[in-house]
Short mmCIF file of C-alpha atoms in Angstrom, two decimals:
data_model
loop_
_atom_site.label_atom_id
_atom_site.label_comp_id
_atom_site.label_asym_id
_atom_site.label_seq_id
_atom_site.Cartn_x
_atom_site.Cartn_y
_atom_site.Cartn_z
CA UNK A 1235 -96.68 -9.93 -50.30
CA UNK A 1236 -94.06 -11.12 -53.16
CA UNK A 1237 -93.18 -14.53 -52.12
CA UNK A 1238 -94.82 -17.49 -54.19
CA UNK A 1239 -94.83 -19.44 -50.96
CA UNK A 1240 -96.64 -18.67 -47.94
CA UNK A 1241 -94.43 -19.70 -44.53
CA UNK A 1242 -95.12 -22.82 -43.17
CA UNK A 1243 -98.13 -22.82 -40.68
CA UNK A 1244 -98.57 -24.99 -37.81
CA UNK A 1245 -101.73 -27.50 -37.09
CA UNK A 1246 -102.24 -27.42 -33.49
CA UNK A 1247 -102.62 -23.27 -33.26
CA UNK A 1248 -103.67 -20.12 -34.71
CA UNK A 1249 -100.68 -17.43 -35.89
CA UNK A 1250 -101.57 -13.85 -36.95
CA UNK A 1251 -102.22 -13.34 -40.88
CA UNK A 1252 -100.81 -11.18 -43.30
CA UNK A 1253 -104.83 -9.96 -43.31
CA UNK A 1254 -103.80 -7.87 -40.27
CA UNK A 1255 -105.43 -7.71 -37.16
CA UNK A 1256 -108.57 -9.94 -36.28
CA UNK A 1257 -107.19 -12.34 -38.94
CA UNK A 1258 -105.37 -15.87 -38.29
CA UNK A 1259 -104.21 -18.66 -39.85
CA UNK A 1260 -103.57 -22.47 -39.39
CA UNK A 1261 -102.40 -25.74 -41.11
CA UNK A 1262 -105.44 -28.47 -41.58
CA UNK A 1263 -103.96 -31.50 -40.66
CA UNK A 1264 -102.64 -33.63 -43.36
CA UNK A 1265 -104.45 -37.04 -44.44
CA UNK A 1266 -102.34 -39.86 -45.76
CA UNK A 1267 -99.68 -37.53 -46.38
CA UNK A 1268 -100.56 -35.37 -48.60
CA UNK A 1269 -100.68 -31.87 -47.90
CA UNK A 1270 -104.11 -30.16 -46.88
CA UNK A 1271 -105.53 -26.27 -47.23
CA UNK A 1272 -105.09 -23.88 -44.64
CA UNK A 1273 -108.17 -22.20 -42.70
CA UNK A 1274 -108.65 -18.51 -41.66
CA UNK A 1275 -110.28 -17.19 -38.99
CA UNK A 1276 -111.73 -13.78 -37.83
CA UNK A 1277 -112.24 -12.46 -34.37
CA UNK A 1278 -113.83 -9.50 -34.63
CA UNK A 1279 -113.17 -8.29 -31.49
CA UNK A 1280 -109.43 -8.05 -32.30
CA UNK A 1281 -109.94 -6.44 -35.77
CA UNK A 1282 -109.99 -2.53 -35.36
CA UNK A 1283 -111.52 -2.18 -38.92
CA UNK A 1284 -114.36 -4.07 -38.02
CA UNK A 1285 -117.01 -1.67 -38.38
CA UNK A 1286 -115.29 -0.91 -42.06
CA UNK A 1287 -118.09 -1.48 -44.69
CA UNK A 1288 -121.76 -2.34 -45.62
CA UNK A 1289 -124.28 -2.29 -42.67
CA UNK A 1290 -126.60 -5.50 -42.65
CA UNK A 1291 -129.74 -3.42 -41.54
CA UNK A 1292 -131.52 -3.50 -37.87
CA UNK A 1293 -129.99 -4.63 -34.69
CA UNK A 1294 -132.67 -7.13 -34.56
CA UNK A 1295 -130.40 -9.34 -36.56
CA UNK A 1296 -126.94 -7.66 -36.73
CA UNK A 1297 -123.95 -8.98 -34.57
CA UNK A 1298 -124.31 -6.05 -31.82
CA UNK A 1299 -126.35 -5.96 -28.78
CA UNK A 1300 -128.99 -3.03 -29.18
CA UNK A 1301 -128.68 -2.12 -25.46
CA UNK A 1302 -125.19 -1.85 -25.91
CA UNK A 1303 -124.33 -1.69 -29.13
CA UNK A 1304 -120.35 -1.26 -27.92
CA UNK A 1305 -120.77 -5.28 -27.37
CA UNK A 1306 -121.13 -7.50 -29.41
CA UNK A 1307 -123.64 -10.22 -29.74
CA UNK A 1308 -122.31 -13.95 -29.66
CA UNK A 1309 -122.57 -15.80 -32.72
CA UNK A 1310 -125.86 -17.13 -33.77
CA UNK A 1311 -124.17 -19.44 -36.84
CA UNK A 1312 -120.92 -20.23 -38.37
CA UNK A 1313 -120.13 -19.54 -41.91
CA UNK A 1314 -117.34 -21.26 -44.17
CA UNK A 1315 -115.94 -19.73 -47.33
CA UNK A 1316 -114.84 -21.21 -50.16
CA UNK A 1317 -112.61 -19.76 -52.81
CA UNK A 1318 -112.43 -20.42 -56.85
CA UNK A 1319 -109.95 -21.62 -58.83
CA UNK A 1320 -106.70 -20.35 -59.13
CA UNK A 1321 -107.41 -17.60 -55.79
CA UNK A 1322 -107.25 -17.43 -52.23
CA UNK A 1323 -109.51 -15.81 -49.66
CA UNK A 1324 -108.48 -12.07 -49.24
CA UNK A 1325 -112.11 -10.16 -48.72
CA UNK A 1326 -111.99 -8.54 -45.44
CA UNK A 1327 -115.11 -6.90 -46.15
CA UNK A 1328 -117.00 -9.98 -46.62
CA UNK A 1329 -115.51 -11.40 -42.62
CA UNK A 1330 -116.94 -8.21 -41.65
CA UNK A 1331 -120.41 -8.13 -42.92
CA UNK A 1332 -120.86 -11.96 -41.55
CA UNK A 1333 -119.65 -10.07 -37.97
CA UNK A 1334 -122.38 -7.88 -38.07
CA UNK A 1335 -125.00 -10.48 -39.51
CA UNK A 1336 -124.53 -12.35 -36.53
CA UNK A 1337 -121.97 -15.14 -37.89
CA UNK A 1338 -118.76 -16.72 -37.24
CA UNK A 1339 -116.67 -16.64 -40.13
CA UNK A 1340 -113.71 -18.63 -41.58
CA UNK A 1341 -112.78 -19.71 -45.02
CA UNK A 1342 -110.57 -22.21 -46.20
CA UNK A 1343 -107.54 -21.91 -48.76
CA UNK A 1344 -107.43 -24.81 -50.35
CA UNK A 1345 -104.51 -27.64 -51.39
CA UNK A 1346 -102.30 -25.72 -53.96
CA UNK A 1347 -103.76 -22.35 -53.69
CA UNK A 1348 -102.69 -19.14 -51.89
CA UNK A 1349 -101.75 -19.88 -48.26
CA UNK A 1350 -101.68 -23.39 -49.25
CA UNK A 1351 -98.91 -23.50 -52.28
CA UNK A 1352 -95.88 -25.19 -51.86
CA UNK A 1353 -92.75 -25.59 -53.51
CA UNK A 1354 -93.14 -28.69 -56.06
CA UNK A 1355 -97.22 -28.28 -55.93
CA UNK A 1356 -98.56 -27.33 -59.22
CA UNK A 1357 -100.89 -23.71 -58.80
CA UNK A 1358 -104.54 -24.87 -58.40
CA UNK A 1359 -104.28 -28.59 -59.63
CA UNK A 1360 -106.55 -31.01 -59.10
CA UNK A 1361 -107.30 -34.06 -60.68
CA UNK A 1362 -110.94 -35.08 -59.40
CA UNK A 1363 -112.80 -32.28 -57.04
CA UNK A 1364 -113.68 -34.82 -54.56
CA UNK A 1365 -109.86 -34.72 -53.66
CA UNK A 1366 -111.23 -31.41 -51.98
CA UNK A 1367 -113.47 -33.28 -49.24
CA UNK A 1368 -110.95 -34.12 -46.97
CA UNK A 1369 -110.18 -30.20 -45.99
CA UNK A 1370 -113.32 -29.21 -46.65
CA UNK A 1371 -114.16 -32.30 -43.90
CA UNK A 1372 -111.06 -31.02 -41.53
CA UNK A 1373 -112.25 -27.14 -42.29
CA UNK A 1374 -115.92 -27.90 -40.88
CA UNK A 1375 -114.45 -30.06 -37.78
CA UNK A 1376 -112.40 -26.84 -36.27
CA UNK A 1377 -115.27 -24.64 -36.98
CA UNK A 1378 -117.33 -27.41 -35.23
CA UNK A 1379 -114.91 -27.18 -32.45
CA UNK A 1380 -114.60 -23.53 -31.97
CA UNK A 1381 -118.55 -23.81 -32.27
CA UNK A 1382 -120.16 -26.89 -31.37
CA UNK A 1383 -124.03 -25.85 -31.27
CA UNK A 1384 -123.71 -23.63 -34.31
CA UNK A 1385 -125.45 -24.24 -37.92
CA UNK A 1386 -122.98 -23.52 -40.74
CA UNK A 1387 -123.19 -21.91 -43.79
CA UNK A 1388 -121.26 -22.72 -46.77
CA UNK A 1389 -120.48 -19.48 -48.58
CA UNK A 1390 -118.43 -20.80 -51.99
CA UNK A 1391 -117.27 -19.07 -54.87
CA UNK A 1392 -116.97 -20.24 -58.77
CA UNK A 1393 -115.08 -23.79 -59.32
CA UNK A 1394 -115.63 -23.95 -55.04
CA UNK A 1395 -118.98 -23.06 -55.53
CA UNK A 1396 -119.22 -26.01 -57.73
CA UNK A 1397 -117.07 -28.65 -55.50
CA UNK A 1398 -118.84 -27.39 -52.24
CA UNK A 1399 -122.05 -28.11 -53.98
CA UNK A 1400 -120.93 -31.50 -54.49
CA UNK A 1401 -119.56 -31.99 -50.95
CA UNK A 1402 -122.54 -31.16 -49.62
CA UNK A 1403 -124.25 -33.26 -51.76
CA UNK A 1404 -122.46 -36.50 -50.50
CA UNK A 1405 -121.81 -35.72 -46.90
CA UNK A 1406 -126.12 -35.08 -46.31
CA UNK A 1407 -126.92 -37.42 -48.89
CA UNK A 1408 -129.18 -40.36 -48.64
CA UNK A 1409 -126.14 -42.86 -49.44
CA UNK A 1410 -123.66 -40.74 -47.13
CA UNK A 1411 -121.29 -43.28 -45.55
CA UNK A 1412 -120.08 -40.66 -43.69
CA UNK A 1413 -123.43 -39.92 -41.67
CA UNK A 1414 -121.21 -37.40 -38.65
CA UNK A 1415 -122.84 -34.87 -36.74
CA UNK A 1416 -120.65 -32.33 -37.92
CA UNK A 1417 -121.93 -32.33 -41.38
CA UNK A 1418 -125.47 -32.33 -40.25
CA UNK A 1419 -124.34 -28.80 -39.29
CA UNK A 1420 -124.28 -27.90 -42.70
CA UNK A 1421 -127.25 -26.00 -42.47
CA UNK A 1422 -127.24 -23.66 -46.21
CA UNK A 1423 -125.54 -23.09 -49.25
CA UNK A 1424 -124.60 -19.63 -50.69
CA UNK A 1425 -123.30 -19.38 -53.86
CA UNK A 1426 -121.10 -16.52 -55.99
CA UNK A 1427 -121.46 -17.33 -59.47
CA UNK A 1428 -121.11 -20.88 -59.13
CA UNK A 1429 -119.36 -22.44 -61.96
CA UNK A 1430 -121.91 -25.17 -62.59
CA UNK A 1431 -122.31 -25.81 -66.77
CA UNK A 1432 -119.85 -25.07 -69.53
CA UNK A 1433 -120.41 -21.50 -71.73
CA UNK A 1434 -122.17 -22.26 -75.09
CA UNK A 1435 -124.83 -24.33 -76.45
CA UNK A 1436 -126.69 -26.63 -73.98
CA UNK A 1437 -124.18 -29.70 -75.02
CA UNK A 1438 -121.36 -28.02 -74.99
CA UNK A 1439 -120.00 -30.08 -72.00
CA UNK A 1440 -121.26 -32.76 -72.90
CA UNK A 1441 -119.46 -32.34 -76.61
CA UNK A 1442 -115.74 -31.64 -74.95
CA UNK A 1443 -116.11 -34.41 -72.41
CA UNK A 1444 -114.76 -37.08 -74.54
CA UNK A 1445 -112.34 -34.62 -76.38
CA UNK A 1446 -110.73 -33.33 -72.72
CA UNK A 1447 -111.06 -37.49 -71.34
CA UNK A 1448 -108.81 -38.09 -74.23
CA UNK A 1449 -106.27 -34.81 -73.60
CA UNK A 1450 -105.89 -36.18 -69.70
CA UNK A 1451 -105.22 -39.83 -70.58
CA UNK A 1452 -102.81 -38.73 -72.76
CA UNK A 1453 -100.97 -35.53 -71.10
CA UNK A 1454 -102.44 -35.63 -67.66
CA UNK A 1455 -100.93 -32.87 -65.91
CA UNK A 1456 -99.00 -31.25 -68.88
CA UNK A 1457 -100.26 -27.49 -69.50
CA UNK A 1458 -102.21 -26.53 -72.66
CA UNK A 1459 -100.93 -23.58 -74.88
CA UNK A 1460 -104.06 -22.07 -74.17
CA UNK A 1461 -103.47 -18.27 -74.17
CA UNK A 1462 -105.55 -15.92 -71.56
CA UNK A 1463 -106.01 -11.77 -72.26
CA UNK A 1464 -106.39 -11.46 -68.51
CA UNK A 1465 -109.26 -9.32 -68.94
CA UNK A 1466 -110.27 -10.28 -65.36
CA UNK A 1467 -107.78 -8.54 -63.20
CA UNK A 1468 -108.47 -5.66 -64.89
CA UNK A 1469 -112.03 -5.38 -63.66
CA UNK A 1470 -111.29 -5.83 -60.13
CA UNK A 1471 -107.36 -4.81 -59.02
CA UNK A 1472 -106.64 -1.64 -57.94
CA UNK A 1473 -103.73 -1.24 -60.32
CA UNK A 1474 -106.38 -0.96 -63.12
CA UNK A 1475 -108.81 1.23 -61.32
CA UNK A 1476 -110.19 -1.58 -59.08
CA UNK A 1477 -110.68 -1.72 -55.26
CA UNK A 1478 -108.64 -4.63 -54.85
CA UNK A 1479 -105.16 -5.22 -53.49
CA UNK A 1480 -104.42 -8.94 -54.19
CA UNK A 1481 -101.29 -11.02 -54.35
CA UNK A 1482 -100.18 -11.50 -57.59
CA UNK A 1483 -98.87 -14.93 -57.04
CA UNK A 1484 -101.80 -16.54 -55.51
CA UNK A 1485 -104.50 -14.60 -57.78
CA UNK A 1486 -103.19 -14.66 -61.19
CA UNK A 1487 -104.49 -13.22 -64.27
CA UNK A 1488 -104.58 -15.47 -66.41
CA UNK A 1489 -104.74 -17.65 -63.97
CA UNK A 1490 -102.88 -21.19 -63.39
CA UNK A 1491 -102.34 -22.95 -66.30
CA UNK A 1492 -104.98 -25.11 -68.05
CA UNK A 1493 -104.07 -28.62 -67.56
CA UNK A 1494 -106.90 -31.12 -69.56
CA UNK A 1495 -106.77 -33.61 -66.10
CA UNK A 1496 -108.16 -30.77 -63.86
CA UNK A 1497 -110.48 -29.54 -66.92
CA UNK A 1498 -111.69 -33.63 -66.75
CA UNK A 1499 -112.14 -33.30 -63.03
CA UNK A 1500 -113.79 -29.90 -63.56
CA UNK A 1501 -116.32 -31.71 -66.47
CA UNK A 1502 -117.03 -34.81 -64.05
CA UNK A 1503 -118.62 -32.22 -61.28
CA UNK A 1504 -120.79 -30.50 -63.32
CA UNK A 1505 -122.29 -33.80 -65.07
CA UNK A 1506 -122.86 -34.87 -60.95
CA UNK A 1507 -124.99 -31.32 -60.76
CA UNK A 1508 -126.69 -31.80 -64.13
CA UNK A 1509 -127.78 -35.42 -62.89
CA UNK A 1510 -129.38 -34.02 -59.79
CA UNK A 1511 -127.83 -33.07 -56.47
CA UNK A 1512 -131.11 -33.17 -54.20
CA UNK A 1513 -129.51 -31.20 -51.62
CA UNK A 1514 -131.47 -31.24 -48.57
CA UNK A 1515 -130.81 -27.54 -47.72
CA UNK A 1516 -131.77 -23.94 -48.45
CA UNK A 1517 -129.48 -22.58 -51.41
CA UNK A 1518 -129.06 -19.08 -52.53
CA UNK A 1519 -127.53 -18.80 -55.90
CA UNK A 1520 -125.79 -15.01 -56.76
CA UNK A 1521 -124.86 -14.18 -60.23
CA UNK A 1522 -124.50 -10.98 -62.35
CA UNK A 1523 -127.22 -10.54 -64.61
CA UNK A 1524 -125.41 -10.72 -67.92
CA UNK A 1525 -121.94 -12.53 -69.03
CA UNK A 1526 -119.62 -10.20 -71.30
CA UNK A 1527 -117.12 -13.10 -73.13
CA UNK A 1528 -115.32 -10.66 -76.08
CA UNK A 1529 -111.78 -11.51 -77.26
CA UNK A 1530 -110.83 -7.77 -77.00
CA UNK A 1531 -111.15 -5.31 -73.38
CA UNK A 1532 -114.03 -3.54 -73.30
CA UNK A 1533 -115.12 -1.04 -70.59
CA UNK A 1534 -118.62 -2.83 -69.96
CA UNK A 1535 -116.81 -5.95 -68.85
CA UNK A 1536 -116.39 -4.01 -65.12
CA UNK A 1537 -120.12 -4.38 -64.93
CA UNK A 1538 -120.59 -8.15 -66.67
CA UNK A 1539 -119.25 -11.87 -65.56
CA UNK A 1540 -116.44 -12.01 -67.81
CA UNK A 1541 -115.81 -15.98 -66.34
CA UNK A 1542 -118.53 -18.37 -66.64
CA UNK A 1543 -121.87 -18.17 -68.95
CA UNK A 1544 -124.21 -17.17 -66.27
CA UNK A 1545 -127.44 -18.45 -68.08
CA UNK A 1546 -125.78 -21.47 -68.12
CA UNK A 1547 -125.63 -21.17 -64.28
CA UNK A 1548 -129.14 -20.37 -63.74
CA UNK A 1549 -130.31 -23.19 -66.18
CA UNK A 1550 -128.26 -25.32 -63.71
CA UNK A 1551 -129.67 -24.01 -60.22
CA UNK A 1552 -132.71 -26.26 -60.06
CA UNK A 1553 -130.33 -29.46 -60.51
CA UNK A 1554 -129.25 -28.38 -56.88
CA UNK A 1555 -132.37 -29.12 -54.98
CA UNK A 1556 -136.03 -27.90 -54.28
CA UNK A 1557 -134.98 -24.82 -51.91
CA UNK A 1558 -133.52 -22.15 -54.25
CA UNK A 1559 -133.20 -18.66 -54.46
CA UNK A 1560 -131.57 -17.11 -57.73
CA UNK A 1561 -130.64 -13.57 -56.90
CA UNK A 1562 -129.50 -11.75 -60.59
CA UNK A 1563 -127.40 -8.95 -59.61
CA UNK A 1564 -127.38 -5.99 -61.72
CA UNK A 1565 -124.29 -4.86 -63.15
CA UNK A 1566 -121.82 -7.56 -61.05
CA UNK A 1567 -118.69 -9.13 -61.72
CA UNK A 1568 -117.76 -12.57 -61.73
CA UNK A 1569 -117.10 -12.59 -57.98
CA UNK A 1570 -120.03 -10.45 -56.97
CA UNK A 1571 -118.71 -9.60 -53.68
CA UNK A 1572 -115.79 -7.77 -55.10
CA UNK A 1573 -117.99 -5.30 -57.55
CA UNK A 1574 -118.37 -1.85 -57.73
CA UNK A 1575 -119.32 -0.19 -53.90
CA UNK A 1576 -122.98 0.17 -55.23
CA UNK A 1577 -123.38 -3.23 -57.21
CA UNK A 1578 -122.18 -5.31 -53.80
CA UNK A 1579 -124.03 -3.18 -51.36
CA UNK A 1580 -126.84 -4.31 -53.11
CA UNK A 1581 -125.50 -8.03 -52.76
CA UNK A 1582 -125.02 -7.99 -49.32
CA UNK A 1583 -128.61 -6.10 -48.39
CA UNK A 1584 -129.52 -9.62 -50.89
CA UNK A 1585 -127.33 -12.02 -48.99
CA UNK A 1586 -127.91 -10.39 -45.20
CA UNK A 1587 -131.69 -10.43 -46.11
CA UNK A 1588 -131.85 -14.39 -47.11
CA UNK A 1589 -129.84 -15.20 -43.75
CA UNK A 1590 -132.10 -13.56 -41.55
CA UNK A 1591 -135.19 -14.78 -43.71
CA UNK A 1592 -133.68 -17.93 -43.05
CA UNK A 1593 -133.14 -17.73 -39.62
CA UNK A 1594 -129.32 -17.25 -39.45
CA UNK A 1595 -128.75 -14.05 -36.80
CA UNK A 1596 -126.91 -13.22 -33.68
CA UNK A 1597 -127.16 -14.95 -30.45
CA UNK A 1598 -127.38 -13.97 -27.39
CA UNK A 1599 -124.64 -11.00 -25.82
CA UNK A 1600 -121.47 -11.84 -25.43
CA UNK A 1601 -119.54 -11.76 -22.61
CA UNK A 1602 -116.94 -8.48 -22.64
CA UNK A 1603 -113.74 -10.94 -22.84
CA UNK A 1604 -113.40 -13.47 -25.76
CA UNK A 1605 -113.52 -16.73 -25.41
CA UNK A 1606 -111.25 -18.14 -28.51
CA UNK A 1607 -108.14 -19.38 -28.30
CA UNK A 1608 -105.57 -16.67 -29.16
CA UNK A 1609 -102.28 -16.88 -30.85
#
C-alpha cells in the first residue's frame, strides 16, 4: 500500500477495504478518548474470489446449500480473528475457508497496529494487554449486532492468542463483573501458535520478570538496542519465495521495536495463564511441531516456528482449561495458516474438522439477496 497510515475510517458504517471486494472496514468507537482498533468484515457474497482456496469437506457442514449449491447457506456461527504483535489481518484465504465452514467472519486490527496506526502512536505498544479488552469488547458487540443468535469463535494468533486467552478468561469468568450476554456468546477458542511461556528453561520467565520490571520502571516506553535478523519475513513474503503479499509498514520484519514496558505487559499475561485460566470453553491449540531459533538463515526455518518455543506452548495448553485439543502441525510456520499450500491444507482439514466436531456449521439457506448493511 506504502503509506504508514491507514485513512481515517468512520464508526457508524462500513467502507470498502484495500482487501478488495467482499472486504470492509470500520472505526470501533473510541472509549475515554483514546483511540480503538478497527474491525473487518467479509461478505462473501460480494467477494468474487470466494471460492479461491482449501475446501472444508462435505456440504453437510460447508457454507453452501447442497440443493443448490449456487446459494449459500446462512451463517451457523460467527468467528472473530485476532492478530499478533506487530501485524494486521491480511489472510483472505482464512475469511474464505470460515465462508465455506459455515461462519461469519471478521477480525479486528487492533490499537496501534495496521489499519489502526496513527500518526504519534508508537507501532504495536502496549503497556498491560488488558488495555486490549475494550475493542476486543466493542469488536464482539458489532458482530453481536450483525448476528444476534450466533455463537462466536475466537480465532487469535501469537501475542493475540495470548491476550484473547486472557479476555476470555475474565469476561466468562466466575468473578466477571461484566456478566453481558454478548460475551456468553463466546462460545470457543482457536489458537495459532499462541504465545503463552517464554523460550528456554522452564523459569525462564519467571528469571527476566524482575530484570524487564526493572527496564520498564526505569525506561518505560524507550526502545531496546535489541537487534532482529528478520529471519521471519523471509519464510513467508513473496519477495523471498513466499506466498504472501503484506504491507511492509504494518508487518515488519523485525518487527516494532522492543520496548521493556510492553515486554512487562507481555510477562504479566503469561504468569495469568501459568496460574490457571479455567476457561469454560472448548479450545483448540495449533502449533508447528518443532521451533527452529538459530542466529544465522537456514532453509529448514520455512518448515519450523522460528517465533516462540513451541514446547513451551504445549507445556502451557492445560493452564487454559479442561477442554483442549493440541493439534502439532507438521512442518508449519509460526503463523500456521500462512505455511506452505500442503502444510495449511492440512491445518484447515484440522481446524474445519474440530468446528464441525464441535458443532459450529452452516445454518439454514439463505435468502438470494443479502441482508447486511452495505457501504
Amino acid at each position: 500500500m506504502g503509506d504508514v497510515f491507514h485513512p481515517p475510517l468512520a464508526a457508524d458504517a462500513w467502507q470498502d477495504d484495500h482487501l478488495g471486494p467482499g472486504f470492509h472496514a470500520r472505526a470501533l468507537p473510541a472509549v475515554g478518548g483514546r483511540t480503538l482498533g478497527t474491525l473487518v468484515r467479509h461478505l462473501p457474497e460480494l467477494d468474487p474470489d470466494r471460492g479461491a482456496g482449501r475446501s472444508t469437506g462435505t456440504a453437510a457442514h460447508t457454507g453452501t446449500d447442497p440443493r443448490r449449491p449456487d446459494r449459500p447457506r446462512a451463517p451457523g456461527y460467527a468467528v472473530l480473528y485476532v492478530h499478533g504483535w506487530s501485524d494486521y489481518f491480511f489472510n483472505r484465504e482464512l475469511a474464505r475457508f470460515v465462508a465455506r465452514a459455515g461462519g461469519a467472519f471478521y477480525a479486528v486490527d487492533l490499537r496501534h497496529n495496521g489499519r489502526s496506526l496513527r500518526a504519534g502512536l508508537l507501532p504495536a505498544y502496549i503497556e498491560d494487554l488488558r488495555d486490549y479488552f475494550d475493542e476486543l469488547d466493542a469488536a464482539l458487540a458489532h458482530v453481536r449486532a450483525e448476528h444476534p443468535d450466533l455463537p462466536v469463535v475466537v480465532i487469535a494468533h501469537s501475542q493475540g492468542g495470548l491476550t484473547a486467552s486472557l479476555w476470555a478468561a475474565e469476561r466468562l469468568g466466575p468473578r466477571s463483573r461484566v456478566g453481558s450476554r454478548p460475551h456468553r456468546a463466546i462460545a470457543a477458542l482457536v489458537l495459532n501458535a499462541p504465545w503463552l511461556d517464554q523460550a528456554g528453561a522452564p523459569g525462564a520467565r519467571r528469571l527476566a520478570t524482575p530484570a524487564v520490571t526493572a527496564l520498564a520502571a526505569a525506561l518505560g516506553e524507550r526502545a531496546l538496542p535489541i537487534p532482529s535478523p528478520g529471519f521471519y519475513g523471509r519464510t513467508i513474503w513473496a519477495e523471498h519465495g513466499g506466498e504472501w503479499a503484506v504491507d511492509h509498514d504494518w508487518q515488519p520484519d523485525p518487527g516494532a521495536p522492543i520496548r521493556p514496558a510492553w515486554l512487562r505487559a507481555v510477562l504479566a499475561g503469561q504468569a495469568r495463564v501459568a496460574s490457571g485460566l479455567d476457561l469454560p470453553i472448548p479450545v483448540l491449540v495449533l502449533t508447528s511441531n518443532r521451533t527452529l531459533l538459530r542466529p544465522r538463515w537456514h532453509e529448514d526455518m520455512r518448515r519450523a516456528d522460528i517465533v516462540i518455543d513451541v514446547t513451551r506452548a504445549w507445556r502451557r495448553v492445560r493452564d487454559l482449561g479442561t477442554d483442549t485439543t493440541l493439534i502439532k502441525v507438521r512442518d508449519a510456520v509460526h503463523d500456521v495458516f500462512l505455511s506452505p499450500p500442503a502444510v495449511r491444507a492440512r491445518a484447515y482439514d484440522e481446524l474445519g474438522a474440530w468446528l464441525a466436531e464441535h458443532g459450529f456449521r452452516a445454518g439454514t439457506p439463505s435468502a438470494p439477496t443479502g441482508t447486511h448493511e452495505h457501504p
